[in-house]
Amino acid sequence: MSSKTLIKNGCVLTFDKRIGNYTKADILIEGSKIKAIHPQIEVPDAHLVDATNMIVIPGFIDGHRHTWEAAIREIATDFTFYDYEQVVLRGLRNVYRPHDVFVGNFLGALEALNSGVTSLLDWCHNTPTFAHAEAGIMGLKHAGIRGSFYYNVQDNLSMNETRHILCGLLERYFTHSDDLLHLGVALTGPEGTPMELLTQQMHMCRELGLPISIHVGDIPNIKSVKKMYKAGLLGPDVNLVHCTNLEEEEYKYVADSGVTVAISPASEMQMIGIPVTGKLLNVGVKPSLGVDSVTAMAGDMFMQVRLVLQLERMFYLQGQWDSGVDTPKILGMSSQQALDLATIEGARVLGIDQKVGTLTPGKDADLTLVRYTDLNLFPMNNPVGAMALCAETMNVDSVFVSGRAIKRHGQLVHVNMDQVLQMARESRDYIFTMRGVPYGSKPL
């Protein structure tokens, strides 16, 4: 089989401002890389992929997801943050075997791939043992997704024990820099960890060269960002999640320190507060978007893009009207700007923006083909707007990760779905049997 793949006759949205978009073009993939994008490419020995009547976009990049929760999806659709903590984090999580973490990450990563997400930051706060962490990593690897596994440090372990675990994971699973998966560290942060211990944890991560991600703003009045900034702990290797409920000066600290930020519009609106996209953009910080938890909402990025776009437009318009402007002339955020948050900005959060995030020759071939002959998209009159506000997971025809076909003709091609569903059902049944079915849930 040829190592070359030629995607023909697609409407190509590169999201690379230097290249622009093509109403009709071909994409040549050699091995794992995008070799060329041009209106007409002929390569006789390439494997042909017909993208006629399809839009080709970079794969979405999810900047924050608790992937292990996939088998207990939907149970938190009516939960407050307090409910989520009590039922999921202090309840169901405690009965997970390593196998259940594997199943959750495998199922959750497949769900992401199916919807056109080719990379994700897996914030895995279900790592009570080394075996649980191993299982989470293997779930992602089996699914074939790109991204980072962020091991959640257990505060009850000594620094030596934590270092031993991280070194063990690095040596066993992350020996090659060109692997699809990389290791990071998820820390509880000032909202749950004493500053002295947090300082030690962050210094250890930096000694090991591992990036750090921390939830902030989940609880008001903690001043997490201010505390870390004043302690000199923030920097480009730190990712802050949510950033809701911060003091106004803290957004300047976010900008000054060079950290990246991941927001999750859907979950924040339900459990934490108003997404702070506008506040971040106002200080020059472009956040990535993330699903967060499928226990409460859908696991696709189309939803996140729509929410962040329309929320920012709503806030902007209301501000215009409040200031006396009768007929605002702009909307405040464009469809392309919202899509950028779900692609190239997500790549920056994961530290892989030189590899993916745009369709650029020389980058890895992570891309998604979206049918526009489906009834919700046809006739196609505005490809960029359609991807931001109209497309759904059901429109995703094909997904490629590092040049490898993961989904074709609307179906995942590298897994036995009957086996996947059976694994998910058995894991779910075990978890609920051990802890009890969460209130409001009716398992099927």
Tab-separated table of C-alpha atoms in Angstrom:
chain	number	residue	atom	x	y	z
A	1	MET	CA	0.000	0.000	0.000
A	2	SER	CA	1.255	3.465	-0.896
A	3	SER	CA	2.367	5.745	1.941
A	4	LYS	CA	0.761	8.606	0.021
A	5	THR	CA	-2.851	9.689	0.388
A	6	LEU	CA	-4.450	12.205	-1.959
A	7	ILE	CA	-7.619	13.921	-0.785
A	8	LYS	CA	-9.334	15.208	-3.918
A	9	ASN	CA	-11.805	17.981	-4.693
A	10	GLY	CA	-12.596	19.186	-1.173
A	11	CYS	CA	-13.500	22.657	-0.005
A	12	VAL	CA	-10.354	23.202	2.093
A	13	LEU	CA	-10.387	25.527	5.110
A	14	THR	CA	-6.764	25.604	6.207
A	15	PHE	CA	-7.169	28.063	9.137
A	16	ASP	CA	-3.650	29.143	8.140
A	17	LYS	CA	-3.882	32.857	7.372
A	18	ARG	CA	-0.808	32.714	5.132
A	19	ILE	CA	-2.365	30.066	2.896
A	20	GLY	CA	-6.044	30.922	3.058
A	21	ASN	CA	-8.960	28.755	2.017
A	22	TYR	CA	-9.809	26.952	-1.213
A	23	THR	CA	-13.246	26.485	-2.705
A	24	LYS	CA	-11.855	23.348	-4.317
A	25	ALA	CA	-8.434	21.824	-3.746
A	26	ASP	CA	-6.457	18.635	-3.179
A	27	ILE	CA	-4.353	17.680	-0.158
A	28	LEU	CA	-1.380	15.358	-0.553
A	29	ILE	CA	-0.362	13.402	2.526
A	30	GLU	CA	2.957	11.558	2.605
A	31	GLY	CA	3.275	9.268	5.597
A	32	SER	CA	2.095	11.323	8.553
A	33	LYS	CA	2.660	14.760	6.995
A	34	ILE	CA	0.765	17.179	4.795
A	35	LYS	CA	2.993	17.466	1.737
A	36	ALA	CA	1.016	19.905	-0.385
A	37	ILE	CA	-2.303	21.729	-0.772
A	38	HIS	CA	-3.155	22.878	-4.280
A	39	PRO	CA	-6.188	23.149	-6.572
A	40	GLN	CA	-4.901	20.314	-8.734
A	41	ILE	CA	-2.472	17.591	-7.607
A	42	GLU	CA	-1.812	14.404	-9.529
A	43	VAL	CA	0.037	11.516	-7.849
A	44	PRO	CA	-0.568	8.232	-9.706
A	45	ASP	CA	0.493	5.910	-6.874
A	46	ALA	CA	-1.418	7.669	-4.055
A	47	HIS	CA	-4.424	6.237	-2.264
A	48	LEU	CA	-7.340	8.425	-3.344
A	49	VAL	CA	-9.928	9.893	-0.958
A	50	ASP	CA	-12.810	11.590	-2.739
A	51	ALA	CA	-13.737	14.751	-0.839
A	52	THR	CA	-16.280	15.971	-3.392
A	53	ASN	CA	-19.131	17.759	-1.587
A	54	MET	CA	-17.090	17.871	1.611
A	55	ILE	CA	-15.391	20.562	3.667
A	56	VAL	CA	-11.916	19.704	4.952
A	57	ILE	CA	-10.866	21.346	8.221
A	58	PRO	CA	-8.113	20.816	10.785
A	59	GLY	CA	-9.075	18.299	13.445
A	60	PHE	CA	-10.593	19.929	16.508
A	61	ILE	CA	-8.375	20.087	19.584
A	62	ASP	CA	-10.072	19.693	22.954
A	63	GLY	CA	-8.088	21.642	25.547
A	64	HIS	CA	-9.736	20.106	28.619
A	65	ARG	CA	-11.619	16.828	29.062
A	66	HIS	CA	-12.095	14.354	31.910
A	67	THR	CA	-12.170	11.462	29.488
A	68	TRP	CA	-12.457	8.719	32.117
A	69	GLU	CA	-16.085	9.706	32.798
A	70	ALA	CA	-17.436	8.482	29.443
A	71	ALA	CA	-19.095	5.324	30.799
A	72	ILE	CA	-21.129	7.360	33.319
A	73	ARG	CA	-22.194	9.966	30.783
A	74	GLU	CA	-25.398	12.013	31.193
A	75	ILE	CA	-25.832	11.383	34.911
A	76	ALA	CA	-25.052	15.021	35.795
A	77	THR	CA	-27.281	16.816	33.300
A	78	ASP	CA	-29.235	18.354	36.204
A	79	PHE	CA	-26.356	18.572	38.683
A	80	THR	CA	-24.938	21.607	40.373
A	81	PHE	CA	-21.183	21.690	40.932
A	82	TYR	CA	-21.860	20.522	44.485
A	83	ASP	CA	-23.854	17.547	43.160
A	84	TYR	CA	-21.071	16.715	40.718
A	85	GLU	CA	-18.460	16.736	43.468
A	86	GLN	CA	-20.551	14.583	45.792
A	87	VAL	CA	-21.865	12.027	43.288
A	88	VAL	CA	-19.004	11.758	40.789
A	89	LEU	CA	-15.771	12.829	42.480
A	90	ARG	CA	-16.520	11.658	46.034
A	91	GLY	CA	-18.757	8.778	45.034
A	92	LEU	CA	-18.553	6.919	41.741
A	93	ARG	CA	-14.884	7.695	41.168
A	94	ASN	CA	-13.910	5.752	44.283
A	95	VAL	CA	-15.130	2.402	42.943
A	96	TYR	CA	-13.324	2.580	39.604
A	97	ARG	CA	-10.947	-0.265	38.895
A	98	PRO	CA	-8.041	0.353	36.521
A	99	HIS	CA	-10.095	-1.494	33.899
A	100	ASP	CA	-12.907	1.042	34.268
A	101	VAL	CA	-10.483	3.913	33.710
A	102	PHE	CA	-9.246	2.132	30.574
A	103	VAL	CA	-12.799	1.678	29.302
A	104	GLY	CA	-13.726	5.282	30.063
A	105	ASN	CA	-10.679	6.700	28.295
A	106	PHE	CA	-11.034	4.325	25.352
A	107	LEU	CA	-14.737	5.076	24.928
A	108	GLY	CA	-14.280	8.799	25.528
A	109	ALA	CA	-11.421	9.111	23.055
A	110	LEU	CA	-13.398	7.223	20.415
A	111	GLU	CA	-16.312	9.573	21.014
A	112	ALA	CA	-13.981	12.525	20.480
A	113	LEU	CA	-12.503	11.068	17.284
A	114	ASN	CA	-15.930	10.261	15.926
A	115	SER	CA	-16.901	13.938	16.245
A	116	GLY	CA	-13.765	15.250	14.539
A	117	VAL	CA	-11.595	15.831	17.622
A	118	THR	CA	-8.101	14.619	16.728
A	119	SER	CA	-6.256	15.826	19.864
A	120	LEU	CA	-7.250	16.301	23.479
A	121	LEU	CA	-5.843	17.187	26.861
A	122	ASP	CA	-7.025	14.388	29.119
A	123	TRP	CA	-7.185	15.862	32.646
A	124	CYS	CA	-7.358	12.493	34.389
A	125	HIS	CA	-8.328	13.008	38.012
A	126	ASN	CA	-8.946	9.322	38.570
A	127	THR	CA	-5.402	8.117	39.266
A	128	PRO	CA	-5.399	6.733	42.824
A	129	THR	CA	-2.813	4.120	41.824
A	130	PHE	CA	-0.098	3.686	39.227
A	131	ALA	CA	-2.260	1.015	37.597
A	132	HIS	CA	-5.139	3.469	37.156
A	133	ALA	CA	-2.794	5.912	35.425
A	134	GLU	CA	-1.438	3.156	33.160
A	135	ALA	CA	-4.970	2.145	32.237
A	136	GLY	CA	-5.900	5.703	31.307
A	137	ILE	CA	-2.877	6.018	29.057
A	138	MET	CA	-3.595	2.706	27.362
A	139	GLY	CA	-7.209	3.701	26.735
A	140	LEU	CA	-6.051	6.755	24.790
A	141	LYS	CA	-3.385	4.772	22.933
A	142	HIS	CA	-5.845	2.075	21.892
A	143	ALA	CA	-8.216	4.716	20.527
A	144	GLY	CA	-5.477	6.245	18.371
A	145	ILE	CA	-5.998	9.853	19.404
A	146	ARG	CA	-3.290	12.494	19.695
A	147	GLY	CA	-2.874	14.518	22.861
A	148	SER	CA	-1.643	14.601	26.416
A	149	PHE	CA	-2.411	12.467	29.431
A	150	TYR	CA	-2.327	14.696	32.520
A	151	TYR	CA	-1.699	12.590	35.609
A	152	ASN	CA	-3.467	14.000	38.672
A	153	VAL	CA	-1.028	14.158	41.586
A	154	GLN	CA	-2.399	12.663	44.788
A	155	ASP	CA	-1.833	15.043	47.702
A	156	ASN	CA	-1.587	12.132	50.157
A	157	LEU	CA	1.605	10.869	48.478
A	158	SER	CA	5.075	12.055	49.392
A	159	MET	CA	7.069	14.001	46.824
A	160	ASN	CA	9.358	10.991	46.365
A	161	GLU	CA	6.389	8.708	45.704
A	162	THR	CA	4.934	11.158	43.187
A	163	ARG	CA	8.265	11.578	41.442
A	164	HIS	CA	8.627	7.783	41.247
A	165	ILE	CA	5.214	7.473	39.595
A	166	LEU	CA	5.878	10.223	37.067
A	167	CYS	CA	9.307	8.841	36.196
A	168	GLY	CA	7.798	5.379	35.826
A	169	LEU	CA	5.128	6.655	33.426
A	170	LEU	CA	7.711	8.579	31.419
A	171	GLU	CA	10.029	5.605	31.085
A	172	ARG	CA	7.312	3.122	30.245
A	173	TYR	CA	5.017	5.066	27.925
A	174	PHE	CA	6.593	8.331	26.756
A	175	THR	CA	10.100	7.576	25.527
A	176	HIS	CA	9.765	9.020	22.010
A	177	SER	CA	9.236	12.725	21.397
A	178	ASP	CA	7.353	12.021	18.170
A	179	ASP	CA	4.718	9.832	19.835
A	180	LEU	CA	1.069	10.883	19.547
A	181	LEU	CA	0.727	11.055	23.339
A	182	HIS	CA	2.671	13.123	25.847
A	183	LEU	CA	2.625	13.328	29.630
A	184	GLY	CA	1.540	16.273	31.731
A	185	VAL	CA	0.598	16.849	35.364
A	186	ALA	CA	-2.820	17.889	36.673
A	187	LEU	CA	-2.609	19.670	40.019
A	188	THR	CA	-5.444	20.565	42.361
A	189	GLY	CA	-4.016	24.055	42.893
A	190	PRO	CA	-4.694	26.625	45.630
A	191	GLU	CA	-8.381	25.729	45.797
A	192	GLY	CA	-7.558	22.382	47.376
A	193	THR	CA	-3.814	22.204	48.073
A	194	PRO	CA	-1.770	24.234	50.606
A	195	MET	CA	0.539	26.692	48.846
A	196	GLU	CA	3.670	25.154	50.337
A	197	LEU	CA	2.801	21.723	48.942
A	198	LEU	CA	1.680	23.176	45.616
A	199	THR	CA	5.015	24.988	45.297
A	200	GLN	CA	6.881	21.726	45.854
A	201	GLN	CA	4.715	19.927	43.309
A	202	MET	CA	5.251	22.569	40.648
A	203	HIS	CA	9.009	22.650	41.190
A	204	MET	CA	9.107	18.869	40.813
A	205	CYS	CA	7.119	19.030	37.557
A	206	ARG	CA	9.558	21.576	36.180
A	207	GLU	CA	12.550	19.485	37.182
A	208	LEU	CA	11.029	16.655	35.146
A	209	GLY	CA	10.180	18.952	32.242
A	210	LEU	CA	6.450	18.259	32.499
A	211	PRO	CA	3.706	20.794	31.706
A	212	ILE	CA	1.158	21.618	34.407
A	213	SER	CA	-2.613	22.187	34.330
A	214	ILE	CA	-4.627	23.617	37.246
A	215	HIS	CA	-8.324	24.363	37.770
A	216	VAL	CA	-8.865	27.930	38.980
A	217	GLY	CA	-12.008	29.926	39.651
A	218	ASP	CA	-14.223	26.937	40.404
A	219	ILE	CA	-14.774	28.454	43.852
A	220	PRO	CA	-15.137	32.252	44.288
A	221	ASN	CA	-12.920	34.375	46.524
A	222	ILE	CA	-9.943	31.989	46.700
A	223	LYS	CA	-7.658	34.297	44.647
A	224	SER	CA	-5.826	31.299	43.203
A	225	VAL	CA	-4.195	33.160	40.330
A	226	LYS	CA	-3.065	36.025	42.544
A	227	LYS	CA	-1.490	33.629	45.032
A	228	MET	CA	0.413	31.716	42.355
A	229	TYR	CA	1.472	34.883	40.534
A	230	LYS	CA	2.809	36.517	43.678
A	231	ALA	CA	4.666	33.300	44.515
A	232	GLY	CA	6.310	33.276	41.075
A	233	LEU	CA	4.724	29.953	40.120
A	234	LEU	CA	3.042	30.925	36.856
A	235	GLY	CA	4.657	30.677	33.432
A	236	PRO	CA	4.240	29.396	29.854
A	237	ASP	CA	4.376	25.777	31.043
A	238	VAL	CA	1.194	26.276	33.097
A	239	ASN	CA	-2.339	25.844	31.796
A	240	LEU	CA	-5.171	27.355	33.818
A	241	VAL	CA	-8.627	25.835	33.433
A	242	HIS	CA	-11.910	27.803	33.520
A	243	CYS	CA	-10.671	31.056	35.147
A	244	THR	CA	-14.197	31.941	36.212
A	245	ASN	CA	-14.843	33.917	39.396
A	246	LEU	CA	-11.437	35.624	39.385
A	247	GLU	CA	-10.824	39.140	40.605
A	248	GLU	CA	-10.393	41.623	37.771
A	249	GLU	CA	-6.693	42.129	38.488
A	250	GLU	CA	-6.132	38.388	38.186
A	251	TYR	CA	-6.881	38.462	34.456
A	252	LYS	CA	-3.911	40.814	34.071
A	253	TYR	CA	-1.783	38.321	36.004
A	254	VAL	CA	-2.922	35.624	33.576
A	255	ALA	CA	-1.775	37.748	30.642
A	256	ASP	CA	1.491	38.906	32.236
A	257	SER	CA	2.596	35.400	33.231
A	258	GLY	CA	2.270	33.857	29.763
A	259	VAL	CA	0.115	30.930	30.886
A	260	THR	CA	-2.345	29.246	28.541
A	261	VAL	CA	-6.030	28.979	29.394
A	262	ALA	CA	-8.687	26.369	28.636
A	263	ILE	CA	-12.357	27.185	29.027
A	264	SER	CA	-15.359	24.843	28.834
A	265	PRO	CA	-18.395	26.981	27.970
A	266	ALA	CA	-21.097	24.351	28.409
A	267	SER	CA	-20.017	23.009	31.801
A	268	GLU	CA	-19.115	26.450	33.113
A	269	MET	CA	-22.576	27.780	32.290
A	270	GLN	CA	-24.164	24.947	34.252
A	271	MET	CA	-21.884	24.515	37.244
A	272	ILE	CA	-19.329	27.294	37.679
A	273	GLY	CA	-20.338	30.615	36.168
A	274	ILE	CA	-20.167	32.802	33.097
A	275	PRO	CA	-17.459	31.797	30.588
A	276	VAL	CA	-14.810	34.513	30.618
A	277	THR	CA	-13.791	34.410	26.962
A	278	GLY	CA	-14.243	38.148	26.537
A	279	LYS	CA	-12.273	39.025	29.652
A	280	LEU	CA	-9.408	36.862	28.453
A	281	LEU	CA	-9.454	38.250	24.929
A	282	ASN	CA	-9.477	41.788	26.340
A	283	VAL	CA	-6.111	41.144	28.033
A	284	GLY	CA	-4.662	39.436	24.970
A	285	VAL	CA	-5.166	35.802	25.984
A	286	LYS	CA	-6.773	33.458	23.447
A	287	PRO	CA	-8.198	30.447	25.303
A	288	SER	CA	-8.713	26.970	23.979
A	289	LEU	CA	-12.075	25.231	24.227
A	290	GLY	CA	-12.818	21.977	26.014
A	291	VAL	CA	-15.743	19.642	26.611
A	292	ASP	CA	-14.824	19.090	30.287
A	293	SER	CA	-17.276	16.396	31.424
A	294	VAL	CA	-19.638	14.249	29.370
A	295	THR	CA	-21.511	13.431	32.575
A	296	ALA	CA	-23.351	16.702	31.976
A	297	MET	CA	-23.234	17.492	28.265
A	298	ALA	CA	-22.326	16.352	24.760
A	299	GLY	CA	-18.761	15.354	23.987
A	300	ASP	CA	-18.337	17.238	20.714
A	301	MET	CA	-16.571	20.515	19.984
A	302	PHE	CA	-19.218	21.838	17.622
A	303	MET	CA	-21.324	22.603	20.698
A	304	GLN	CA	-18.485	24.446	22.438
A	305	VAL	CA	-17.760	26.571	19.370
A	306	ARG	CA	-21.420	27.540	19.013
A	307	LEU	CA	-21.789	28.428	22.667
A	308	VAL	CA	-18.660	30.551	22.951
A	309	LEU	CA	-19.441	32.364	19.704
A	310	GLN	CA	-23.035	33.225	20.465
A	311	LEU	CA	-22.342	34.090	24.106
A	312	GLU	CA	-19.664	36.592	23.117
A	313	ARG	CA	-21.955	38.072	20.503
A	314	MET	CA	-24.737	38.385	23.064
A	315	PHE	CA	-22.467	40.125	25.584
A	316	TYR	CA	-21.112	42.477	22.919
A	317	LEU	CA	-24.536	43.420	21.591
A	318	GLN	CA	-25.917	43.999	25.074
A	319	GLY	CA	-22.936	46.213	25.845
A	320	GLN	CA	-23.584	48.221	22.686
A	321	TRP	CA	-27.235	48.685	23.509
A	322	ASP	CA	-26.475	49.601	27.115
A	323	SER	CA	-24.060	52.290	25.872
A	324	GLY	CA	-26.744	53.830	23.664
A	325	VAL	CA	-25.856	52.326	20.287
A	326	ASP	CA	-29.148	51.626	18.511
A	327	THR	CA	-27.802	49.606	15.582
A	328	PRO	CA	-24.466	47.877	16.301
A	329	LYS	CA	-22.392	47.452	13.159
A	330	ILE	CA	-20.460	44.307	14.180
A	331	LEU	CA	-21.112	41.184	16.249
A	332	GLY	CA	-17.974	41.197	18.393
A	333	MET	CA	-16.649	37.750	17.398
A	334	SER	CA	-16.452	36.075	14.014
A	335	SER	CA	-17.049	32.439	13.134
A	336	GLN	CA	-13.383	32.051	12.204
A	337	GLN	CA	-12.229	33.445	15.553
A	338	ALA	CA	-14.365	30.883	17.391
A	339	LEU	CA	-13.073	28.039	15.225
A	340	ASP	CA	-9.500	29.145	15.902
A	341	LEU	CA	-10.104	28.621	19.624
A	342	ALA	CA	-11.072	25.013	18.878
A	343	THR	CA	-8.043	24.326	16.687
A	344	ILE	CA	-4.808	26.302	16.726
A	345	GLU	CA	-5.347	27.720	20.228
A	346	GLY	CA	-5.986	24.203	21.509
A	347	ALA	CA	-2.756	23.138	19.841
A	348	ARG	CA	-0.899	25.875	21.730
A	349	VAL	CA	-2.328	24.640	25.030
A	350	LEU	CA	-1.003	21.156	24.277
A	351	GLY	CA	2.312	22.537	23.021
A	352	ILE	CA	1.829	21.007	19.577
A	353	ASP	CA	1.019	24.086	17.493
A	354	GLN	CA	4.084	23.448	15.320
A	355	LYS	CA	2.614	20.040	14.443
A	356	VAL	CA	-1.155	20.527	14.161
A	357	GLY	CA	-3.958	23.079	14.486
A	358	THR	CA	-3.942	24.269	10.877
A	359	LEU	CA	-3.754	22.551	7.504
A	360	THR	CA	-0.239	23.581	6.575
A	361	PRO	CA	2.293	21.696	4.445
A	362	GLY	CA	4.901	20.271	6.794
A	363	LYS	CA	2.469	19.759	9.668
A	364	ASP	CA	1.024	16.410	10.666
A	365	ALA	CA	-2.063	15.326	8.751
A	366	ASP	CA	-4.742	15.672	11.431
A	367	LEU	CA	-7.894	16.608	9.574
A	368	THR	CA	-11.634	16.121	9.340
A	369	LEU	CA	-13.919	15.814	6.324
A	370	VAL	CA	-17.460	17.117	6.784
A	371	ARG	CA	-20.250	16.278	4.318
A	372	TYR	CA	-22.215	19.304	3.196
A	373	THR	CA	-24.815	17.367	1.221
A	374	ASP	CA	-26.526	16.451	4.501
A	375	LEU	CA	-29.855	18.222	4.884
A	376	ASN	CA	-28.704	20.490	7.721
A	377	LEU	CA	-25.833	21.880	5.605
A	378	PHE	CA	-27.064	21.805	2.001
A	379	PRO	CA	-26.932	23.917	-0.091
A	380	MET	CA	-23.569	25.164	1.127
A	381	ASN	CA	-23.238	28.947	0.990
A	382	ASN	CA	-20.796	29.816	3.795
A	383	PRO	CA	-18.339	27.026	4.730
A	384	VAL	CA	-16.702	28.827	7.667
A	385	GLY	CA	-20.011	29.874	9.174
A	386	ALA	CA	-21.421	26.402	8.623
A	387	MET	CA	-18.570	24.785	10.562
A	388	ALA	CA	-19.023	27.216	13.449
A	389	LEU	CA	-22.795	27.293	13.796
A	390	CYS	CA	-24.495	24.595	11.735
A	391	ALA	CA	-22.412	21.406	11.553
A	392	GLU	CA	-22.936	18.402	13.825
A	393	THR	CA	-21.115	15.169	14.598
A	394	MET	CA	-23.456	13.353	12.207
A	395	ASN	CA	-21.931	15.349	9.336
A	396	VAL	CA	-18.384	14.086	10.011
A	397	ASP	CA	-17.553	11.688	7.200
A	398	SER	CA	-13.835	11.063	7.754
A	399	VAL	CA	-11.143	11.725	10.345
A	400	PHE	CA	-7.384	11.340	9.915
A	401	VAL	CA	-4.792	11.418	12.701
A	402	SER	CA	-1.144	11.676	11.650
A	403	GLY	CA	-2.151	10.582	8.165
A	404	ARG	CA	-4.000	7.486	9.400
A	405	ALA	CA	-7.680	7.044	8.610
A	406	ILE	CA	-9.624	6.705	11.865
A	407	LYS	CA	-13.094	7.303	10.475
A	408	ARG	CA	-14.289	6.779	6.883
A	409	HIS	CA	-17.722	7.068	5.330
A	410	GLY	CA	-19.231	7.936	8.698
A	411	GLN	CA	-17.837	4.918	10.587
A	412	LEU	CA	-14.826	4.374	12.840
A	413	VAL	CA	-12.686	1.879	10.952
A	414	HIS	CA	-10.183	0.591	13.505
A	415	VAL	CA	-12.431	-0.810	16.256
A	416	ASN	CA	-15.159	-3.383	16.721
A	417	MET	CA	-18.039	-1.215	17.908
A	418	ASP	CA	-20.037	-4.135	19.276
A	419	GLN	CA	-17.114	-4.969	21.589
A	420	VAL	CA	-16.693	-1.317	22.572
A	421	LEU	CA	-20.360	-0.992	23.529
A	422	GLN	CA	-20.258	-4.235	25.492
A	423	MET	CA	-17.173	-3.092	27.422
A	424	ALA	CA	-18.830	0.230	28.209
A	425	ARG	CA	-22.046	-1.403	29.364
A	426	GLU	CA	-20.259	-3.887	31.620
A	427	SER	CA	-18.075	-1.165	33.164
A	428	ARG	CA	-21.080	1.106	33.752
A	429	ASP	CA	-23.044	-1.730	35.345
A	430	TYR	CA	-20.147	-2.582	37.675
A	431	ILE	CA	-19.704	1.037	38.782
A	432	PHE	CA	-23.418	1.518	39.453
A	433	THR	CA	-23.687	-1.826	41.217
A	434	MET	CA	-20.843	-0.935	43.560
A	435	ARG	CA	-22.030	2.574	44.362
A	436	GLY	CA	-25.683	2.701	43.430
A	437	VAL	CA	-27.381	4.365	40.489
A	438	PRO	CA	-27.142	8.168	40.820
A	439	TYR	CA	-30.464	9.844	41.505
A	440	GLY	CA	-32.324	10.862	38.388
A	441	SER	CA	-30.566	8.234	36.282
A	442	LYS	CA	-32.312	5.468	34.391
A	443	PRO	CA	-29.628	3.213	32.897
A	444	LEU	CA	-30.512	1.454	29.651
